[in-house]
Amino acid sequence: MLEHVQLPPETLSLIFRYLSPLDLSQCLRVSRLWHAEAEPQLYRNMVLEPGMTLRRQVLAACTRKHLIRRVEFASSYGYTIPLSDILDFLLDYRPPLKHSDDAVRTSTWTSSVPFPIPAGPNRPTLTHFSHQGYHQSWRLFDAILHSLTSLVSLDLDFLHYDSTTRTNYVVDLDRILTRFPRLKHLGIIGTMVEYAPPRAARHEGQDESTTGHCCLESFTFNPALMWREGPDAFSLFRRLGDLRKLSIISNKRYGECARRTQPWAFGRALKQFCSKVESIQVEGAAVLWLFDLPILPYYEVPFLAELVSEALPSSPSDLTVGMVQAQRGAGDRLRQRLQEQEVSELLEGRTAVPFFPQLKTLILGTSHSLSMQDLISLGVQARFLTHVEIKHQAYGYEGVWDMYDTDAATAASASVPESTTHASLAANNNWQFEDRRLWKRRHIGNLDVILFLQLCSSLRYFSITRRTIPLLDLTAGDLTSPVNSETSATIPRKAMTPTIHRWACEETLQTLKLGLSVHPSRSKEYHAMVWNHFGRLQNLRSLSFPMSSLVPSPAYGLEGLLTGGGRLSETLTEVRSLPSWWEVEDLRGMVLWFAKSFPNLVVLGLMHYREQVEGGKVENFIGFLDDEDVKRCSIHRIFVEPRST
């Protein structure tokens, strides 16, 4: 019979960190030792959500508030919870309110509550505080926060309940950073959040604490912070030398962002003051540039002038129809040559200057402003980039692509000698020349995505969704070679022998999420060429095909995953959104082939693309999942997943 073994308290504490609240409540009843170690873990993290039990949760936590370290508080419009309970819960302070507790809401603020609020001896030593609420609660929490000086992480999200409530919460970021010296993460967003204007440059004798260095490592804000103007617009970032993660969560409109943002000034400020930034995440409409593309004066771009002179020769004023058509053709040739020269210059890597040279992670949600120039420059210069996620969609506001560095353009124009002949090119409404000289950003094309994969050798995770790459673009050959009229990364190509050039990240890529489109008229050899290309990957663990049309059948060259020269048979653990599986004649054999070929495969997700399933009923095709051999195969989970975008 085994003897009873008493685990030491420090071991119990480590175990209890991974238990659910229900399990922890059971551990309280085992012994005094377990009770002593489980109770701090049970009350350490408090998640308060709106509902009938909200006040009950607060009252229960008040008896153990000295154990609380993390609070996540989500309120709803019109929720009823006594103000005195909140103050008692967070600050160990119960104010002498004039009204009964049951009638007081968090929106009530009376003169009976002093400011700043005095905190009691049993207040929780909070390290993390998160609150999402409406306009009725921001005044209360603005007062409470100034007593929570022990915070390491702070998240606030204040929303307008409807269009009639236009009161905004003006955030003084300098004040917050000074008030919370230990803060590592700060996030203040929401529709009612505004940022106070930057403080004037520190004058002689000003308190050093108002402009001292901060230890903030993660910062989340909305694009309104990027709308500041003036020489001290981004002086806030002088204090954020340790900043590593930047998140922009937008609820603004693209037109407003493009009209009020100066992405070149914002990028240069972060390059100067926050050189350690290694992670960027953008969700919603926000204009962010990753590289500085310096504008040149007219007299310093003779090569562009020569291209214009060759493509657009002078012509008389009385043009015939044939001459007009010739002029249009010359304009197309000029655009092609200018774009080819632009790509060639980007591939050299000497013009674009990175705003974030230490970038490792880039996550872009809908309505992002990543340009072709930034993407190619990332592939050429980003030595540490390992994680890229891009949600592609059609750009509804073209104004973002008309932006350019107006400060540099003004300086360049002022330096033009009167005798120069190149300035006349702009005067003649040669907008193609001006767009190229000003480095106006352009949309990302399919070929730009392929070129990026051929350039970036450090990638481990790559995902681009809401678009599919046509087979014609995937088989464009080597796009990194010197640019010519047939292999430009942004110019339509002539017919060429289809070949898939090797990617620079074939040895490092571990997760790939990429949609591919193969036209039905293409032969099976084209499918086999694609499968063989994926078979080159050496360390791939997860492979996903959202919105793709590849056929996963041996008749279409599926064995290329094994014969491509990579090690997928050893590394692959997950296949998601397997496309066109309903076109395979032997579905049972397909699953068993995956199980046999990839012994470490755990998940096999079958794409549910209703438009391509006969009759719109996927149930007509999944009977093979009930086969006994399929159930007993080594793949733990086989399922039809919702359509991935």
XYZ file of C-alpha atoms in Angstrom:
645
model
C 0.000 0.000 0.000
C 1.430 3.376 -0.999
C 2.133 5.792 1.786
C 0.539 9.221 1.774
C 2.901 11.775 0.231
C 2.534 15.389 1.335
C 3.377 17.783 -1.501
C 5.241 20.938 -0.460
C 3.287 24.221 -0.576
C 5.291 25.643 -3.496
C 4.479 22.564 -5.613
C 0.772 22.809 -4.793
C 0.784 26.482 -5.717
C 2.236 25.711 -9.143
C -0.359 22.991 -9.760
C -3.281 25.141 -8.643
C -2.403 27.835 -11.206
C -3.718 25.561 -13.984
C -7.021 24.600 -12.331
C -10.427 26.058 -13.103
C -12.362 28.034 -10.466
C -14.668 25.039 -9.949
C -11.727 22.719 -9.294
C -10.126 25.242 -6.970
C -13.311 25.519 -4.931
C -13.183 21.748 -4.451
C -9.539 21.899 -3.375
C -10.460 24.310 -0.583
C -12.190 21.460 1.255
C -9.314 18.952 1.167
C -7.110 20.213 3.989
C -5.854 23.376 5.627
C -2.701 23.273 3.536
C -4.642 22.932 0.305
C -7.030 25.660 1.423
C -4.134 28.013 2.124
C -2.611 27.425 -1.314
C -5.820 27.204 -3.380
C -7.577 30.285 -1.999
C -5.077 32.842 -3.421
C -5.351 31.190 -6.841
C -9.158 31.192 -6.699
C -9.397 34.934 -6.027
C -6.285 35.979 -7.925
C -8.130 36.587 -11.216
C -11.609 38.115 -11.064
C -13.688 38.258 -14.251
C -16.788 40.400 -13.694
C -19.368 40.314 -16.472
C -22.762 42.071 -16.666
C -25.752 40.117 -15.517
C -27.880 39.291 -12.487
C -24.912 37.873 -10.582
C -22.610 40.870 -11.077
C -23.250 42.433 -7.661
C -23.120 39.010 -6.044
C -19.674 38.490 -7.566
C -18.480 41.837 -6.265
C -19.803 41.228 -2.752
C -18.202 37.783 -2.618
C -14.871 39.160 -3.759
C -14.937 41.964 -1.176
C -14.295 39.455 1.606
C -11.063 38.327 -0.087
C -10.055 41.474 -1.929
C -6.540 41.431 -0.461
C -5.896 38.313 -2.587
C -7.010 39.835 -5.904
C -4.316 40.676 -8.443
C -6.190 40.827 -11.768
C -9.626 42.312 -12.519
C -11.460 42.139 -15.861
C -14.625 44.212 -15.626
C -17.087 44.384 -18.542
C -20.168 46.531 -17.963
C -23.273 46.999 -20.071
C -25.421 50.047 -20.638
C -27.811 50.648 -17.750
C -26.325 48.009 -15.460
C -27.145 48.515 -11.792
C -24.391 48.075 -9.266
C -23.911 50.255 -6.201
C -21.081 52.715 -6.377
C -20.158 51.945 -2.787
C -19.648 48.262 -3.658
C -17.224 49.109 -6.475
C -15.208 51.446 -4.265
C -15.153 48.876 -1.480
C -14.107 46.142 -3.899
C -11.285 48.043 -5.623
C -10.098 50.502 -2.964
C -11.413 49.229 0.388
C -13.345 52.480 0.748
C -17.077 52.955 1.368
C -18.206 56.559 0.870
C -20.969 58.161 2.954
C -23.456 58.366 0.096
C -26.630 60.347 0.580
C -28.816 57.812 -1.210
C -29.340 54.148 -0.541
C -26.838 51.808 -2.129
C -29.476 50.084 -4.211
C -30.367 53.302 -5.995
C -26.846 54.390 -6.823
C -25.367 53.539 -10.197
C -21.804 53.845 -11.329
C -22.733 56.905 -13.361
C -23.609 58.784 -10.144
C -20.881 61.028 -8.839
C -21.576 63.195 -5.777
C -19.538 65.662 -3.805
C -19.538 63.248 -0.870
C -16.777 61.215 -2.568
C -13.383 62.930 -2.156
C -10.794 63.180 -4.877
C -8.373 61.563 -4.919
C -10.181 58.665 -3.307
C -8.464 57.472 -0.123
C -7.613 53.765 -0.317
C -8.081 51.459 2.685
C -5.491 49.089 4.159
C -7.164 45.952 2.707
C -7.367 47.171 -0.868
C -6.195 44.642 -3.468
C -2.674 45.033 -4.801
C -3.819 44.951 -8.405
C -1.292 44.328 -11.150
C -3.751 43.958 -14.068
C -6.947 45.943 -14.596
C -9.218 45.818 -17.636
C -12.526 47.614 -18.087
C -14.925 47.840 -21.011
C -17.877 50.135 -20.506
C -20.035 52.944 -21.813
C -19.986 56.700 -21.294
C -21.723 56.405 -17.924
C -18.712 54.839 -16.187
C -15.611 56.647 -17.419
C -15.710 59.410 -14.752
C -15.802 56.896 -11.942
C -12.960 54.775 -13.258
C -10.901 57.841 -14.120
C -10.983 58.695 -10.410
C -10.384 55.135 -9.233
C -7.363 54.553 -11.449
C -5.271 57.167 -9.713
C -5.243 55.014 -6.580
C -4.134 51.839 -8.394
C -0.471 52.779 -8.644
C 0.693 49.142 -8.481
C -0.691 48.331 -11.958
C 1.521 46.571 -14.476
C -1.187 46.227 -17.146
C -4.078 48.599 -17.867
C -6.773 48.251 -20.571
C -9.693 50.662 -20.980
C -12.326 50.568 -23.714
C -15.056 53.232 -23.477
C -17.897 53.234 -25.991
C -20.728 55.562 -26.929
C -24.076 53.919 -26.319
C -25.744 55.738 -29.232
C -25.270 58.738 -31.491
C -26.861 61.105 -28.950
C -24.111 60.630 -26.368
C -21.163 62.619 -27.673
C -19.230 63.139 -24.441
C -15.661 62.027 -24.958
C -13.062 60.739 -22.533
C -9.969 62.901 -22.970
C -6.910 60.867 -22.023
C -3.744 62.554 -20.768
C -1.174 59.903 -21.628
C 1.710 61.794 -20.046
C -0.184 61.922 -16.778
C -0.975 58.201 -16.890
C 2.616 57.205 -17.615
C 3.800 59.338 -14.726
C 1.138 57.988 -12.358
C 1.929 54.321 -13.093
C 5.713 53.920 -13.059
C 5.547 50.093 -13.207
C 3.240 49.904 -16.215
C 4.324 47.356 -18.861
C 1.151 47.350 -20.969
C -1.237 50.214 -21.705
C -4.330 50.083 -23.896
C -6.856 52.919 -24.143
C -9.294 52.667 -27.056
C -12.983 53.088 -27.835
C -15.327 55.362 -29.740
C -15.426 57.984 -26.973
C -11.666 58.155 -26.387
C -9.703 61.239 -27.342
C -6.084 61.994 -26.558
C -5.082 65.263 -24.928
C -2.764 67.487 -26.992
C 0.949 66.920 -26.408
C 2.556 68.926 -23.679
C 4.888 71.692 -24.694
C 8.599 70.985 -24.669
C 9.927 70.775 -21.139
C 11.276 74.126 -19.984
C 14.135 74.667 -17.593
C 13.256 73.763 -14.003
C 10.277 71.519 -14.885
C 9.830 68.401 -12.796
C 11.862 65.598 -14.392
C 9.211 63.009 -13.440
C 6.782 64.374 -16.044
C 9.123 63.511 -18.884
C 11.151 60.662 -17.406
C 11.751 57.275 -18.966
C 8.935 54.696 -18.754
C 9.181 50.912 -18.796
C 6.147 50.450 -21.089
C 6.618 47.520 -23.476
C 3.169 47.208 -25.076
C 0.936 50.084 -26.205
C -2.560 49.870 -27.742
C -4.304 52.998 -29.065
C -6.615 54.221 -31.816
C -5.528 56.257 -34.881
C -6.519 59.568 -33.256
C -3.127 59.542 -31.532
C -1.513 59.708 -34.982
C -3.442 62.888 -35.856
C -1.355 65.121 -33.644
C 0.404 68.025 -35.335
C 3.312 70.268 -34.530
C 6.958 69.759 -33.573
C 5.999 68.036 -30.289
C 3.234 65.894 -31.805
C 4.903 62.595 -30.876
C 7.086 63.730 -27.989
C 5.249 61.175 -25.860
C 7.332 58.420 -27.447
C 10.540 59.964 -26.096
C 9.656 58.215 -22.832
C 8.948 54.843 -24.429
C 12.406 53.605 -25.322
C 11.535 50.066 -24.173
C 8.405 49.790 -26.345
C 8.302 46.451 -28.166
C 4.675 45.885 -29.203
C 2.487 48.390 -31.029
C -1.257 47.787 -31.555
C -3.614 50.137 -33.403
C -7.324 49.328 -32.982
C -9.391 51.620 -35.177
C -13.054 52.555 -35.200
C -12.470 55.516 -37.498
C -13.246 55.986 -41.169
C -10.522 55.684 -43.754
C -11.270 59.097 -45.208
C -10.720 60.786 -41.861
C -7.526 58.817 -41.209
C -6.043 59.632 -44.627
C -6.929 63.295 -44.285
C -5.493 63.815 -40.785
C -2.620 61.325 -40.490
C 1.021 62.020 -41.304
C 2.418 58.470 -41.407
C 5.900 59.674 -42.370
C 6.182 61.868 -39.244
C 4.794 59.114 -37.012
C 7.185 56.528 -38.439
C 10.229 58.754 -38.065
C 9.346 59.526 -34.437
C 9.125 55.833 -33.582
C 12.333 55.078 -35.441
C 14.098 57.727 -33.389
C 12.617 57.037 -29.950
C 11.329 53.424 -30.045
C 13.974 51.439 -31.887
C 13.098 48.195 -30.062
C 9.614 47.755 -31.595
C 9.362 44.167 -32.820
C 5.608 43.547 -33.073
C 2.934 45.561 -34.918
C -0.771 44.780 -35.055
C -3.342 46.903 -36.894
C -7.093 46.256 -36.919
C -9.398 48.597 -38.809
C -8.784 51.762 -40.804
C -5.358 53.200 -39.996
C -2.603 54.601 -42.201
C 0.752 53.176 -41.132
C 3.929 53.148 -43.197
C 6.757 50.716 -42.480
C 9.450 52.352 -44.615
C 10.654 55.854 -45.365
C 10.923 56.464 -49.110
C 12.714 59.802 -49.504
C 11.437 62.188 -52.147
C 14.096 63.535 -54.508
C 14.286 66.958 -56.176
C 13.698 67.065 -59.912
C 17.334 67.675 -60.779
C 18.366 64.498 -58.894
C 16.182 62.126 -60.920
C 17.547 62.411 -64.473
C 16.925 58.712 -65.075
C 13.197 59.289 -64.594
C 13.295 62.266 -66.899
C 14.985 60.176 -69.562
C 12.245 57.553 -69.286
C 9.611 60.234 -69.728
C 11.409 61.799 -72.688
C 11.742 58.435 -74.436
C 8.170 57.320 -73.808
C 6.420 60.657 -74.363
C 8.021 62.517 -77.273
C 6.798 66.015 -78.042
C 3.975 66.319 -80.567
C 2.114 69.118 -82.331
C -1.056 70.605 -80.882
C -3.317 69.467 -83.764
C -3.282 65.752 -82.982
C -5.022 63.238 -85.192
C -6.886 60.195 -83.882
C -3.944 57.956 -84.654
C -1.581 60.264 -82.839
C -3.861 60.278 -79.752
C -3.850 56.491 -79.704
C -0.079 56.514 -80.040
C 0.145 58.910 -77.095
C -1.998 56.555 -74.999
C 0.224 53.628 -75.886
C 3.249 55.711 -74.961
C 1.602 56.451 -71.598
C 1.176 52.739 -70.938
C 4.804 52.097 -71.817
C 5.873 54.913 -69.520
C 3.859 53.524 -66.618
C 5.358 50.096 -67.221
C 8.927 51.363 -67.332
C 8.484 53.576 -64.279
C 7.078 50.693 -62.243
C 9.818 48.343 -63.420
C 12.450 50.858 -62.383
C 10.714 51.306 -59.014
C 10.717 47.565 -58.271
C 14.332 47.297 -59.343
C 15.292 50.093 -56.955
C 13.388 48.458 -54.089
C 15.119 45.128 -54.731
C 18.484 46.845 -54.368
C 17.491 47.805 -50.811
C 19.344 51.102 -50.778
C 16.467 53.586 -50.972
C 13.850 52.424 -48.453
C 14.753 53.140 -44.822
C 12.887 50.961 -42.257
C 10.965 52.677 -39.488
C 11.014 49.426 -37.473
C 14.341 47.671 -38.147
C 13.775 45.069 -35.380
C 10.333 43.987 -36.642
C 9.525 40.315 -35.983
C 5.702 40.140 -36.065
C 3.287 41.913 -38.412
C -0.476 41.323 -38.089
C -2.791 43.353 -40.323
C -6.561 43.053 -40.105
C -9.195 44.419 -42.452
C -8.730 47.817 -44.115
C -4.963 47.823 -43.655
C -2.745 50.205 -45.609
C 0.229 47.943 -46.363
C 1.589 48.937 -49.758
C 3.504 47.140 -52.462
C 6.591 49.205 -51.647
C 6.485 48.259 -47.964
C 5.891 44.565 -48.656
C 8.804 44.239 -51.092
C 11.087 46.231 -48.796
C 10.143 43.906 -45.940
C 11.213 40.932 -48.017
C 14.543 42.567 -48.840
C 15.472 44.156 -45.497
C 13.506 42.534 -42.651
C 16.164 40.239 -41.205
C 14.183 39.278 -38.085
C 10.654 38.994 -39.524
C 9.169 35.604 -38.602
C 5.390 36.118 -38.378
C 3.150 37.775 -41.012
C -0.658 37.754 -41.086
C -2.537 39.786 -43.679
C -6.295 39.970 -44.201
C -6.690 41.230 -47.730
C -9.774 43.043 -48.948
C -10.780 45.511 -51.618
C -9.785 49.057 -50.695
C -12.860 51.247 -50.565
C -11.037 54.572 -50.126
C -8.478 55.497 -52.773
C -7.324 58.626 -50.943
C -4.895 56.587 -48.883
C -2.909 55.851 -52.059
C -2.655 59.547 -52.943
C -0.707 60.299 -49.762
C 2.952 61.259 -49.838
C 5.479 62.963 -47.595
C 4.360 66.573 -47.990
C 7.173 67.880 -45.790
C 9.881 66.345 -47.972
C 8.032 67.298 -51.165
C 7.957 70.963 -50.105
C 11.663 70.914 -49.335
C 12.460 69.233 -52.661
C 10.415 71.750 -54.644
C 12.091 74.670 -52.891
C 15.513 73.410 -53.953
C 14.767 73.282 -57.709
C 17.012 75.649 -59.707
C 15.227 77.894 -62.160
C 17.336 76.554 -64.999
C 16.354 72.940 -64.545
C 14.401 71.344 -67.348
C 13.047 68.430 -65.311
C 10.621 70.569 -63.310
C 8.623 71.202 -66.472
C 7.611 67.552 -66.473
C 5.318 68.165 -63.507
C 4.029 71.408 -65.004
C 2.847 69.455 -68.053
C 0.546 67.349 -65.835
C 2.760 64.312 -66.123
C 1.123 62.635 -63.140
C 2.905 59.310 -63.737
C 6.262 60.981 -63.326
C 5.076 62.805 -60.196
C 3.607 59.668 -58.586
C 6.918 57.898 -59.112
C 9.033 60.794 -57.870
C 6.857 61.254 -54.769
C 6.898 57.497 -54.031
C 3.128 57.257 -53.791
C 2.163 53.876 -52.370
C 0.287 51.293 -54.430
C -1.978 48.319 -53.781
C -0.499 44.903 -53.079
C -0.819 42.617 -56.087
C -0.672 38.836 -56.242
C 2.802 38.941 -57.748
C 3.976 41.143 -54.887
C 2.955 38.423 -52.438
C 4.887 35.789 -54.408
C 7.905 38.090 -54.661
C 7.838 38.597 -50.879
C 7.907 34.829 -50.325
C 10.855 34.545 -52.728
C 12.734 37.223 -50.766
C 12.061 36.745 -47.044
C 14.225 33.929 -45.666
C 13.311 34.255 -41.968
C 9.547 33.539 -42.125
C 8.066 30.908 -39.831
C 4.393 31.880 -40.022
C 2.708 33.315 -43.114
C -1.014 33.826 -43.622
C -2.879 35.858 -46.211
C -6.654 35.469 -46.336
C -9.638 36.913 -48.191
C -7.834 36.543 -51.514
C -6.633 33.712 -53.721
C -3.422 33.605 -55.743
C -4.062 32.505 -59.351
C -1.879 29.703 -60.656
C -0.626 32.041 -63.383
C 0.959 34.283 -60.735
C 2.308 31.407 -58.659
C 4.130 30.078 -61.735
C 5.640 33.430 -62.710
C 9.195 32.176 -62.218
C 12.001 34.098 -60.530
C 10.748 37.602 -59.670
C 13.916 38.563 -57.791
C 16.057 38.670 -60.923
C 16.775 41.979 -62.709
C 13.471 43.404 -63.820
C 12.416 43.120 -67.446
C 9.173 43.406 -69.311
C 8.300 39.768 -68.804
C 9.107 39.241 -65.120
C 8.134 42.490 -63.443
C 6.455 41.966 -60.086
C 3.689 44.414 -60.877
C 3.409 44.435 -64.677
C 1.385 41.947 -66.766
C 3.731 39.376 -68.266
C 3.930 37.762 -71.671
C 3.373 34.075 -72.029
C 6.172 32.079 -70.459
C 6.886 28.491 -69.485
C 5.122 27.899 -66.144
C 7.494 27.217 -63.289
C 7.254 27.781 -59.549
C 10.430 29.412 -58.320
C 11.751 28.369 -54.934
C 10.775 30.410 -51.883
C 13.452 31.837 -49.614
C 11.568 30.580 -46.544
C 11.350 26.904 -47.542
C 13.639 25.812 -44.700
C 12.099 27.989 -41.958
C 8.349 28.112 -42.691
C 6.274 26.222 -40.110
C 2.745 27.534 -40.746
C 1.324 28.458 -44.154
C -2.185 29.745 -44.852
C -2.586 30.612 -48.505
C -5.460 30.467 -50.985
C -4.687 29.216 -54.502
C -6.903 29.306 -57.554
C -6.497 26.778 -60.374
C -8.771 27.320 -63.358
C -10.842 24.231 -64.313
C -9.317 24.319 -67.787
C -5.857 23.601 -66.383
C -4.601 20.052 -66.706
C -3.764 17.746 -63.831
C -0.062 18.474 -64.354
C -0.589 21.994 -63.019
C -2.111 20.644 -59.794
C 0.833 18.245 -59.501
C 3.288 21.108 -59.915
C 1.677 22.975 -56.990
C 1.621 19.912 -54.700
C 5.247 19.250 -55.537
C 6.133 22.844 -54.670
C 4.621 22.507 -51.183
C 6.542 19.268 -50.833
C 9.776 21.306 -50.829
C 9.051 22.783 -47.394
C 11.405 21.391 -44.781
C 9.784 22.205 -41.424
C 6.119 22.827 -42.202
C 3.734 21.833 -39.409
C 0.435 23.443 -40.401
C -0.888 23.829 -43.958
C -4.159 25.577 -44.780
C -5.857 26.315 -48.131
C -8.687 28.844 -47.582
C -10.865 29.364 -50.659
C -8.596 27.222 -52.856
C -9.429 24.972 -55.795
C -6.617 22.394 -55.692
C -7.769 18.790 -55.929
C -6.255 16.527 -53.195
C -6.086 13.336 -55.198
C -3.197 11.063 -56.288
C -4.523 11.461 -59.811
C -3.716 15.188 -59.489
C -0.203 14.669 -58.155
C -0.927 14.738 -54.423
C 2.142 12.520 -53.875
C 4.235 15.615 -54.588
C 3.863 16.470 -50.885
C 6.142 13.467 -50.237
C 8.406 13.594 -53.281
C 9.111 17.331 -53.412
C 12.304 17.006 -51.404
C 11.067 18.293 -48.051
C 10.306 16.548 -44.750
C 6.535 16.881 -44.526
C 6.179 13.197 -43.691
C 8.000 13.952 -40.431
C 6.830 17.464 -39.557
C 3.225 17.927 -40.766
C 0.707 17.807 -37.887
C -2.257 19.801 -39.230
C -4.023 20.278 -42.564
C -6.910 22.766 -42.619
C -9.440 23.846 -45.248
C -8.542 20.950 -47.559
C -10.019 22.152 -50.873
C -12.143 20.393 -53.492
C -12.170 17.124 -51.545
C -15.684 16.399 -52.850
C -14.214 15.972 -56.343
C -12.115 12.996 -55.219
C -13.662 9.663 -56.222
C -12.340 7.650 -53.257
C -12.792 9.892 -50.193
C -12.092 7.041 -47.779
C -8.837 6.294 -49.593
C -7.894 9.983 -49.482
C -8.160 10.109 -45.682
C -6.263 6.843 -45.247
C -3.538 8.141 -47.582
C -3.052 11.210 -45.378
C -2.973 9.028 -42.253
C -0.369 6.695 -43.751
C 1.793 9.344 -45.387
C 1.896 11.715 -42.386
C 2.071 9.653 -39.183
C 2.207 12.804 -37.006
C -0.926 14.317 -38.548
C -3.451 15.155 -35.808
C -6.034 17.391 -37.528
C -7.564 17.101 -40.995
C -10.086 19.850 -41.709
C -12.216 19.604 -44.852
C -13.252 22.927 -46.353
C -17.007 23.526 -46.417
C -17.499 25.592 -49.576
C -21.265 25.393 -50.054
C -21.256 26.962 -53.527
C -19.222 24.056 -54.927
C -21.041 21.179 -53.238
C -23.743 19.596 -55.359
C -27.173 20.547 -54.126
C -25.698 22.723 -51.378
C -25.762 19.817 -48.892
C -22.387 18.789 -47.598
C -24.067 15.916 -45.743
C -24.292 14.080 -49.066
C -20.504 13.767 -49.160
C -19.415 13.006 -45.588
C -20.668 9.461 -45.208
C -17.080 8.214 -45.463
C -16.373 9.733 -42.013
C -18.422 6.900 -40.460
C -16.230 4.238 -42.033
C -14.555 2.063 -39.378
C -11.115 2.319 -40.976
C -11.416 6.105 -41.039
C -12.432 6.201 -37.378
C -9.518 4.001 -36.359
C -6.847 5.853 -38.367
C -4.082 7.797 -36.669
C -5.639 11.209 -37.355
C -7.312 12.271 -34.119
C -9.760 14.781 -35.574
C -11.367 14.719 -39.028
C -14.164 17.205 -39.597
C -15.856 19.523 -42.068
C -15.030 23.026 -40.919
C -16.885 26.250 -41.701
C -15.797 28.165 -44.737
C -12.551 29.978 -44.011
C -12.029 33.444 -45.462
